[in-house]
Coordinates of C-alpha atoms and ligand atoms in Angstrom, one line a residue:
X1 CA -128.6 -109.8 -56.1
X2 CA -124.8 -110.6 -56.6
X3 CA -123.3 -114.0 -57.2
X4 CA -121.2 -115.0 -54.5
X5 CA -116.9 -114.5 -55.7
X6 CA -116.6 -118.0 -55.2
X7 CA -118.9 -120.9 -57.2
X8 CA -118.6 -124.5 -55.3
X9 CA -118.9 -127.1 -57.9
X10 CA -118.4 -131.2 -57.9
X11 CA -115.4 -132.2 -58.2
X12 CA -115.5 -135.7 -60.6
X13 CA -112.0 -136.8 -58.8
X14 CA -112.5 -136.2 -55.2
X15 CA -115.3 -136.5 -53.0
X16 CA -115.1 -133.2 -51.8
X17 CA -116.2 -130.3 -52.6
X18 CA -113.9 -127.8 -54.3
X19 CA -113.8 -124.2 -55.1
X20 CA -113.0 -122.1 -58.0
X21 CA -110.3 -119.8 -56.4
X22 CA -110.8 -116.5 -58.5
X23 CA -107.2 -115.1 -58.5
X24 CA -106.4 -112.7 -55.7
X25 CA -104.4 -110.2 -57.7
X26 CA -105.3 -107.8 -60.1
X27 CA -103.7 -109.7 -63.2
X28 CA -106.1 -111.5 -65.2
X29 CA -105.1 -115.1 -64.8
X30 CA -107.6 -118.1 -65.5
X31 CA -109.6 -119.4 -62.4
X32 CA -107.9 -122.2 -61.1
X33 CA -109.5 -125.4 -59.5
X34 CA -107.9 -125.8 -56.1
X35 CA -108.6 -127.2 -52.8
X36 CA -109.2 -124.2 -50.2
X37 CA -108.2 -124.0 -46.6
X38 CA -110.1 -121.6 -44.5
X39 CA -108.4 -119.3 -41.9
X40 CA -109.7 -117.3 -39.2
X41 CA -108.6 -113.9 -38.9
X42 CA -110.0 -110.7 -38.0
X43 CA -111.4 -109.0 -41.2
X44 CA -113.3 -105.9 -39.7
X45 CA -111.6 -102.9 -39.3
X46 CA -112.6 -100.0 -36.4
X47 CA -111.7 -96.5 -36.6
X48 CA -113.1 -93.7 -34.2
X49 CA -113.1 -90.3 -35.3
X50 CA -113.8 -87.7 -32.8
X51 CA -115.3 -84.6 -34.5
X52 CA -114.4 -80.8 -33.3
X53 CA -116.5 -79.0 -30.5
X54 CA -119.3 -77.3 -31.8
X55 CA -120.1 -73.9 -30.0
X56 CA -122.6 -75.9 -27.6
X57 CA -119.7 -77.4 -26.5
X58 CA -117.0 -74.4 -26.2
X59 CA -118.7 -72.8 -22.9
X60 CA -117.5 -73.7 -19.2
X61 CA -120.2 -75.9 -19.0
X62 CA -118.7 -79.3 -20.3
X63 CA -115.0 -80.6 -20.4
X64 CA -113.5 -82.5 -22.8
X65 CA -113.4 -86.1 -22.4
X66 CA -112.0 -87.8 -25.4
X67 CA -108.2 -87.6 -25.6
X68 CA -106.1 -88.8 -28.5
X69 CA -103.2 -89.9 -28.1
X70 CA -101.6 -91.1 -31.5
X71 CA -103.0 -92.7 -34.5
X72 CA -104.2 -95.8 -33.0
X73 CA -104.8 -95.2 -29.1
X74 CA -107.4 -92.8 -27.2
X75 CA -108.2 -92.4 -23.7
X76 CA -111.8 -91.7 -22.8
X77 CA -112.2 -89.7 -19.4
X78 CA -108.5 -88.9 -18.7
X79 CA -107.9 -88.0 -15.5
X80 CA -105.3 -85.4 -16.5
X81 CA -107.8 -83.9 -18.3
X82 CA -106.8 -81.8 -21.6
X83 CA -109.7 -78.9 -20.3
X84 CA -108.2 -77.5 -16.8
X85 CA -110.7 -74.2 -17.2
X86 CA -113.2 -76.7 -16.2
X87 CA -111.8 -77.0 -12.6
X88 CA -111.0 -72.9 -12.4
X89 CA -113.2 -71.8 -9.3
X90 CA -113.0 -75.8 -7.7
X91 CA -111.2 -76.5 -4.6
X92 CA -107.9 -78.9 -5.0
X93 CA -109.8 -81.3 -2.8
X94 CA -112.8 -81.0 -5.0
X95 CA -110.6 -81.5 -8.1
X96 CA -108.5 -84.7 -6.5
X97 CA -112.1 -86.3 -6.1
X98 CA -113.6 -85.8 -9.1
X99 CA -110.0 -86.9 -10.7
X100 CA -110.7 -89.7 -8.7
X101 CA -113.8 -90.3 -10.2
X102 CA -112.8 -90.5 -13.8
X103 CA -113.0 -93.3 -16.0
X104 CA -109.4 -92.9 -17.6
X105 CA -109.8 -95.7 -20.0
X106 CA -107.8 -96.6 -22.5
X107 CA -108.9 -97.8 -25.7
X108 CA -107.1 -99.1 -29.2
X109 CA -108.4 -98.9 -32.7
X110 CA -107.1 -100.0 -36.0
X111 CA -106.8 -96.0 -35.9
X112 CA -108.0 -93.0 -33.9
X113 CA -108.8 -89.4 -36.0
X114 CA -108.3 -86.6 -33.7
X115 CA -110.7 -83.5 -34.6
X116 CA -108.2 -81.6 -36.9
X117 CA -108.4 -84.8 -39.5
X118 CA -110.6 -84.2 -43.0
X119 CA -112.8 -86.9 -44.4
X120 CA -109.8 -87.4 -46.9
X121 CA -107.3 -88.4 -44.7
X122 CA -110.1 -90.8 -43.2
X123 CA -110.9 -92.1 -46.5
X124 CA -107.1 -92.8 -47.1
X125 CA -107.4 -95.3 -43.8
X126 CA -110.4 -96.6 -43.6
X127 CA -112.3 -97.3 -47.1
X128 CA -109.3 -97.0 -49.7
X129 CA -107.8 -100.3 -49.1
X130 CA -111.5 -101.6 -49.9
X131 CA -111.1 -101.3 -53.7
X132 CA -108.6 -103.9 -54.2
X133 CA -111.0 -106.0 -52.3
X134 CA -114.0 -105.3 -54.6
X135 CA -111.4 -105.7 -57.8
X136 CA -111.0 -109.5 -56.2
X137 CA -115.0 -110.0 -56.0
X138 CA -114.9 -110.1 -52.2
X139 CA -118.4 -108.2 -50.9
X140 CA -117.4 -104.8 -48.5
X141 CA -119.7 -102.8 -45.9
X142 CA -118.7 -99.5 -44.2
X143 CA -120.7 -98.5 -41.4
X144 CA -120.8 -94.8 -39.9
X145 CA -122.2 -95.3 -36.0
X146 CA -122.8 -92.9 -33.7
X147 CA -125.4 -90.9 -31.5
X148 CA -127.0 -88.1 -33.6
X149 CA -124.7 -85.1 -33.9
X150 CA -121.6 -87.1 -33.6
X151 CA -120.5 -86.9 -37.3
X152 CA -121.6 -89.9 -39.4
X153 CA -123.3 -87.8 -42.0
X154 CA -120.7 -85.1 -42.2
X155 CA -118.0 -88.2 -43.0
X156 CA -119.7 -90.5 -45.3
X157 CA -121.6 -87.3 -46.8
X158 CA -119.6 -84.3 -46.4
X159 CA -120.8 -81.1 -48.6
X160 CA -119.6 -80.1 -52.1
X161 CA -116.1 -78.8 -50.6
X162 CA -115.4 -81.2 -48.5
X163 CA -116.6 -84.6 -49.8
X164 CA -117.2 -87.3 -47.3
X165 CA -115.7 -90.8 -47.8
X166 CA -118.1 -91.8 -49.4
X167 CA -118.0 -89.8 -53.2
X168 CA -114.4 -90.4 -52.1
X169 CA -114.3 -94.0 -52.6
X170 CA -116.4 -93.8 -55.5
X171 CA -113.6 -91.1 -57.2
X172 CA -111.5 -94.2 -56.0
X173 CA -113.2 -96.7 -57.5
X174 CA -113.4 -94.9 -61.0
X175 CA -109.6 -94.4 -61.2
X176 CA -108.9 -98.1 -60.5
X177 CA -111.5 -98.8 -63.2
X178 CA -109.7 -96.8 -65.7
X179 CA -106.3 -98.3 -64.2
X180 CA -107.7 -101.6 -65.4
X181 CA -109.5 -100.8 -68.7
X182 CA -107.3 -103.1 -70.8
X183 CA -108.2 -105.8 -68.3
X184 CA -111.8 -105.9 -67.9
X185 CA -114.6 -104.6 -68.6
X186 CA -116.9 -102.9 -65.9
X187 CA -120.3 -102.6 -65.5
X188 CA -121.3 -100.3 -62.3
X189 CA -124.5 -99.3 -60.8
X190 CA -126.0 -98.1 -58.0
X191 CA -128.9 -98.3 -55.8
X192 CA -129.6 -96.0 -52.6
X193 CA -132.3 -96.8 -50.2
X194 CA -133.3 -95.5 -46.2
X195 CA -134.2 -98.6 -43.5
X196 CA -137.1 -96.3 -41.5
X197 CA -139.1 -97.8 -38.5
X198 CA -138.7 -101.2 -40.4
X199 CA -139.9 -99.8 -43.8
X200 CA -137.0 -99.6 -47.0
X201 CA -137.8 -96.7 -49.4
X202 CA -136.0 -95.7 -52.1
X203 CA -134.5 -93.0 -52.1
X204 CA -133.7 -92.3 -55.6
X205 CA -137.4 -92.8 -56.3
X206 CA -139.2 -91.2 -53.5
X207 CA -142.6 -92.5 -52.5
X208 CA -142.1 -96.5 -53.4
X209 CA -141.6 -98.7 -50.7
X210 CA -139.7 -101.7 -50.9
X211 CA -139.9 -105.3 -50.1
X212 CA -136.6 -107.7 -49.6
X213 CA -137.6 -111.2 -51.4
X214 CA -135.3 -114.3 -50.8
X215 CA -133.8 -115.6 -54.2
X216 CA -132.7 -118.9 -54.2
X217 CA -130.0 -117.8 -56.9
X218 CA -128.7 -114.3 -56.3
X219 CA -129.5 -114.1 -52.1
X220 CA -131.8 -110.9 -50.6
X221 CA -132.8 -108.8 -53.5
X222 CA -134.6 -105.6 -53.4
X223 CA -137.7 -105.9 -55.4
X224 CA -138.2 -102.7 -57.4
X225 CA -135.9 -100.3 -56.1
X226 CA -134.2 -98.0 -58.9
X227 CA -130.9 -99.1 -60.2
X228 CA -128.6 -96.3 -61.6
X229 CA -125.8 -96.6 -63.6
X230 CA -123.1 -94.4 -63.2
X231 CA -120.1 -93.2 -65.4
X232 CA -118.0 -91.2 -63.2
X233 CA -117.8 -89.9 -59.9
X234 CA -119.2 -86.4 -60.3
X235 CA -122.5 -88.0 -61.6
X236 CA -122.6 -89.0 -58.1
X237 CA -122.6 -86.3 -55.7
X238 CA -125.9 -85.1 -57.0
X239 CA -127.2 -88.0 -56.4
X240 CA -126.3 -88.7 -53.4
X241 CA -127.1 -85.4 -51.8
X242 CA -130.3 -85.9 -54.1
X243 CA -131.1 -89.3 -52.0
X244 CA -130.4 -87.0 -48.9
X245 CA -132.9 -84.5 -49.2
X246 CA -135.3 -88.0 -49.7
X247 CA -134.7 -88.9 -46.4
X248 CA -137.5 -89.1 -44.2
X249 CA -136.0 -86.3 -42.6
X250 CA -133.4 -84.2 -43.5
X251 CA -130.2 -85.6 -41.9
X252 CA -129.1 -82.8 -41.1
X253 CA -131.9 -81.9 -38.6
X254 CA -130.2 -83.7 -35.6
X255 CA -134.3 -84.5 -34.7
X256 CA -135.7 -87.4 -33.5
X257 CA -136.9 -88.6 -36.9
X258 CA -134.1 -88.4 -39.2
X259 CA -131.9 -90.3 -36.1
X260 CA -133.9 -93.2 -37.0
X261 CA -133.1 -93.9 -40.3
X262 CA -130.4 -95.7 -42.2
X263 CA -129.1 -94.1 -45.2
X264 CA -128.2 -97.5 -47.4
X265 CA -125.6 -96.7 -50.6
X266 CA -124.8 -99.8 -52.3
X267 CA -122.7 -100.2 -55.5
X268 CA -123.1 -103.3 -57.9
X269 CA -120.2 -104.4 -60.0
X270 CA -119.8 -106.7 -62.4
X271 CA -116.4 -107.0 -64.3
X272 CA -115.7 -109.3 -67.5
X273 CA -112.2 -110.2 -68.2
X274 CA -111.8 -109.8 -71.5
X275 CA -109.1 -112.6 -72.4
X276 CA -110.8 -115.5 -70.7
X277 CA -114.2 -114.3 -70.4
X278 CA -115.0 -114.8 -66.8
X279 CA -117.1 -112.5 -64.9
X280 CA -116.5 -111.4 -61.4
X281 CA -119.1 -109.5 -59.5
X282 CA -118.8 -107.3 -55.9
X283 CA -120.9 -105.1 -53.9
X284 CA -120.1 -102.7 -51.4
X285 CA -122.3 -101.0 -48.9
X286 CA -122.0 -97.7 -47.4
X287 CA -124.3 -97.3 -44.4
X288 CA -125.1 -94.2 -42.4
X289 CA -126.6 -95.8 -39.7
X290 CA -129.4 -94.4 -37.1
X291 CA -128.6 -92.5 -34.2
X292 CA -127.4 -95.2 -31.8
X293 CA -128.4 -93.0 -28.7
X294 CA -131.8 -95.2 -28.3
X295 CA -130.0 -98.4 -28.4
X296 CA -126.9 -97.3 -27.0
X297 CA -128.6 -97.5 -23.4
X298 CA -128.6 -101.2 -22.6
X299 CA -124.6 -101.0 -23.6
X300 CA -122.6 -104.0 -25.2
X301 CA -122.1 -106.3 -22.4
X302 CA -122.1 -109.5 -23.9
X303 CA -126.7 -109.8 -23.1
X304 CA -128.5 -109.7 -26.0
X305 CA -130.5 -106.3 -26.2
X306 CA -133.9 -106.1 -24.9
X307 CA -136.2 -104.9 -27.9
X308 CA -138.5 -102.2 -26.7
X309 CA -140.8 -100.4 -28.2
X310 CA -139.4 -97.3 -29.1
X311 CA -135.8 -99.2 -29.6
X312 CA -134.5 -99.1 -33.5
X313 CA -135.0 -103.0 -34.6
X314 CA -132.7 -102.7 -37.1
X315 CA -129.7 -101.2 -35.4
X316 CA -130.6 -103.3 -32.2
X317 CA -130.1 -105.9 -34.8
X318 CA -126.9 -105.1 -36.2
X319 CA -125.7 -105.3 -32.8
X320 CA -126.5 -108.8 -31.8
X321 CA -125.0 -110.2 -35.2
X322 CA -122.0 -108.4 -34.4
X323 CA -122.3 -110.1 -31.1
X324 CA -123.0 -113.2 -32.9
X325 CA -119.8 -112.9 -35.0
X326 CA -117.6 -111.5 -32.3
X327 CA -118.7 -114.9 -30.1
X328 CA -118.4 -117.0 -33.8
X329 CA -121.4 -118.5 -32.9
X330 CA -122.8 -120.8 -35.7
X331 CA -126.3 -118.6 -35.7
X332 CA -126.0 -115.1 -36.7
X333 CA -129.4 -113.5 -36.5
X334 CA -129.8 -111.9 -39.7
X335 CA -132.9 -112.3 -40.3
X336 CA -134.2 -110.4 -37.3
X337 CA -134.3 -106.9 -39.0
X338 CA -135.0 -105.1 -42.6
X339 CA -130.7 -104.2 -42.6
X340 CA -129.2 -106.8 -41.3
X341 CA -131.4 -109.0 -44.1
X342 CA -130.1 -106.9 -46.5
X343 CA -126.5 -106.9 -45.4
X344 CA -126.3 -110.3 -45.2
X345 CA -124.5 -111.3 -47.5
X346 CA -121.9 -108.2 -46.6
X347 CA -121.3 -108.8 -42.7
X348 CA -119.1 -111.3 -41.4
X349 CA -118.1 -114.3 -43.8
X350 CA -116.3 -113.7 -46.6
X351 CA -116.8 -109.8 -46.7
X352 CA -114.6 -106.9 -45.4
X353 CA -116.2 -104.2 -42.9
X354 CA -115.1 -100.9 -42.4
X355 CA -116.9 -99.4 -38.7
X356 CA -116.4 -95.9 -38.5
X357 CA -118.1 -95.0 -34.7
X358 CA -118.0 -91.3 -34.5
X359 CA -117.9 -89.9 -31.3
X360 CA -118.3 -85.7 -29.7
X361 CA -115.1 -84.8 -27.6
X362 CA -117.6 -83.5 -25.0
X363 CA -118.6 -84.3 -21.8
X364 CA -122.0 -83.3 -22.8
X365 CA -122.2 -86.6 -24.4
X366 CA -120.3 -88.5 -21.8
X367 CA -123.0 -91.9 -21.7
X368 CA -123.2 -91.7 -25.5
X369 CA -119.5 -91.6 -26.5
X370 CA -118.6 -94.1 -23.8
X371 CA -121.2 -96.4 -25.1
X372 CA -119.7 -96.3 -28.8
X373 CA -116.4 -96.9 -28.0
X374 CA -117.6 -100.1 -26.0
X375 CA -119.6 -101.0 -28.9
X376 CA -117.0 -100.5 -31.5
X377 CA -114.5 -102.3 -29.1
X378 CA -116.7 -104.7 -29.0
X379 CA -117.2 -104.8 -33.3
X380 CA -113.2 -105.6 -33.4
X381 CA -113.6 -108.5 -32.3
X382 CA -115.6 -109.9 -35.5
X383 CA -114.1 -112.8 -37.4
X384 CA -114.0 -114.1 -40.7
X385 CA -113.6 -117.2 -42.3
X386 CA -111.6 -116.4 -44.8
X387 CA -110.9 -119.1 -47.6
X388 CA -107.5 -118.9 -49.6
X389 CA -105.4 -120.9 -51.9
X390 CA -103.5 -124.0 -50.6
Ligands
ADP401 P1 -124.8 -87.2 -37.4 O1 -125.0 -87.5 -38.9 O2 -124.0 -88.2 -36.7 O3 -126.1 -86.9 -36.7 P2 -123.6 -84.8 -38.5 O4 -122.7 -85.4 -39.4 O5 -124.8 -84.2 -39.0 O6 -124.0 -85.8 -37.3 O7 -122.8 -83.8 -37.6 C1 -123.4 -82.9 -36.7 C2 -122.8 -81.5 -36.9 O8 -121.4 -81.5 -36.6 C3 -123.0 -81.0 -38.3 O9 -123.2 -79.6 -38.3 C4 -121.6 -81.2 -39.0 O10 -121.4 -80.3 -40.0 C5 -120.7 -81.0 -37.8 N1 -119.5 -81.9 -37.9 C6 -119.5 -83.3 -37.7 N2 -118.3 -83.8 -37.9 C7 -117.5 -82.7 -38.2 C8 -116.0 -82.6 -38.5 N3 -115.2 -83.7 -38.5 N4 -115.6 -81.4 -38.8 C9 -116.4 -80.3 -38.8 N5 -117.7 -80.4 -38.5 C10 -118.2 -81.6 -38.2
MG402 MG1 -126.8 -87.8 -39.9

């Protein structure tokens, strides 16, 4: 639906190829005609956020596994674990072994929220530094994973007081805007659609399925799906929780159903500078992906996932391109589900990618939580050509 940021055209002097380098800061210089280089550098970030112990989870019958240590570290398993009600009643022999017995892994993140943290605070280090992106045309994608109850919804979502990350953003997005009024103009809309069982609906106009169509000029386009433009942020909260309630179940029924469906926000902007007249155009994605429990059981382990039946194509999906860009194999197999056709042009490449894997603190989920970090470990290792001035 977007043009991509950067237009390759012939060059009459050289034989290569050039690109038109849109400028990388905010100030509204001409596009300049340079040769690029590309560099490979990471350009996905991972955070983990382990949510607080819901009263399930506050008994003797489960012990905490998740342990944070500071902003960027975590240790899942520890064997000096943080609960030591859960060995009252067990034999020091007993408690040696099953000490023994515990993982005790340590794992990094571009950042770790422990359970005290508020979607703000996550917003502030995961999705804020995205705007400057979208101001420079470069395509962004933030994806909440997870097994159902872990706490995607509640931080991309959130409720009227406490917003998640992603009305956050959007407030975000609106200030810059204003910020750079005199600059540009800005056209903004957005579209919200759910990926269910290999079917897109949209979710702003419930009932209509959707088809993705191949355009030879503006990439995967959405036929049909309701576009909505938006002034300001508080025009959005509605609709968002609006689009919620579409859902083929409501997400906050941690049921089968609803775990299967991915919640798709996207925003389309278009900004015209207003002294030289050239338009720039960026889309960011917000995903609150499908319950990963399903998928989660073959883990990350380098093999490509085994599609069965009752296994969710599209996150199955999403993992092997990650795979595929981790490995920076050549062939990254978008095409093999409804989201990662969609996303294509906002995964890997040229884009930015925000991961957000939310995880319980509880042994309750032990497989599930262990499985997440391994697959957003796995996610960090995703890089991106990225092509800058020379
Ligand atoms: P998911 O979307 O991953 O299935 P939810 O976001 O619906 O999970 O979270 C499950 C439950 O836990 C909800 O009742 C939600 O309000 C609560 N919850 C999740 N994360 C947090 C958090 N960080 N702080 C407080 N409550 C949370
Ligand atoms: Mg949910």
């Amino acid at each position: 639906m977007m043009k991509s940021r950067r237009d390759v055209i012939k060059s009459p002097h050289k034989k290569n190829n050039l690109t038109i380098s849109r400028p990388l800061s905010r100030l509204n210089k001409p596009s300049v005609l340079t040769a690029t280089t590309s560099t490979s550098r990471a350009n996905i970030k991972v955070v983990v956020r382990v949510r607080p112990s819901n009263t399930k989870e506050s008994g003797d019958n489960h012990r905490v596994v998740v342990k944070v240590v500071d902003e960027n570290v975590l240790i899942f398993d520890p064997k000096e674990n943080a609960e030591p009600f859960f060995y009252h009643g067990v034999q020091q022999k007993t408690r040696d072994l099953l000490r023994k017995t515990q993982k005790d892994l340590q794992f990094t993140f571009h950042r770790v929220f422990d359970v005290h943290v508020q979607n703000a605070e996550v917003f502030d280090h995961s999705t804020k530094p995205l705007i400057n992106s979208l101001m420079d045309g470069i395509n962004c994608s933030v994806f909440a994973y997870g097994a159902t109850g872990a706490g995607k919804t509640y931080t991309m979502l959130g409720n009227p007081s406490n917003p998640g990350i992603t009305f956050l953003t959007m407030e975000q997005l609106f200030h810059t805007k204003e910020e750079l009024s005199a600059d540009r103009d800005f056209q903004l809309g957005i579209t919200y659609l759910e990926v269910y069982n290999e079917i897109v609906q949209d979710l702003l106009n419930p009932g209509s399925t959707l088809t993705l169509r191949e355009d030879s000029k503006f990439g995967v386009v959405v036929a049909g799906i309701k576009y909505v433009e938006i002034k300001s942020a508080n025009e959005l909260y509605t609709l968002l929780e609006q689009g919620n309630k579409n859902r083929t179940q409501h997400p906050t029924d941690a049921n089968s159903e609803s775990s299967r469906s991915h919640a798709v926000f996207q925003v389309y902007l278009k900004m015209k500078f207003k002294v030289t007249g050239e338009i720039r155009m960026a889309k960011l994605s917000m995903i609150d992906l499908a319950g990963s429990e399903r998928g989660s059981a073959t883990g990350f382990q380098g093999a490509r996932f085994v599609e069965g039946a009752n296994i969710n194509k599209s996150l199955l999906a999403l993992g092997n391109c990650i795979n595929s860009l981790a490995d920076s194999q050549r062939h990254v197999p978008y095409r093999d589900s409804k989201l990662t056709r969609l996303l294509k042009d906002s995964l890997g490449g040229n884009c930015q990618t925000v991961m957000i894997a939310n995880v319980s603190p509880s042994s309750l989920s032990y497989e599930d939580t262990y499985n997440t970090l391994r697959y957003a470990t796995r996610a960090k290792a995703i890089k991106s050509s990225i092509k800058r001035n020379v």
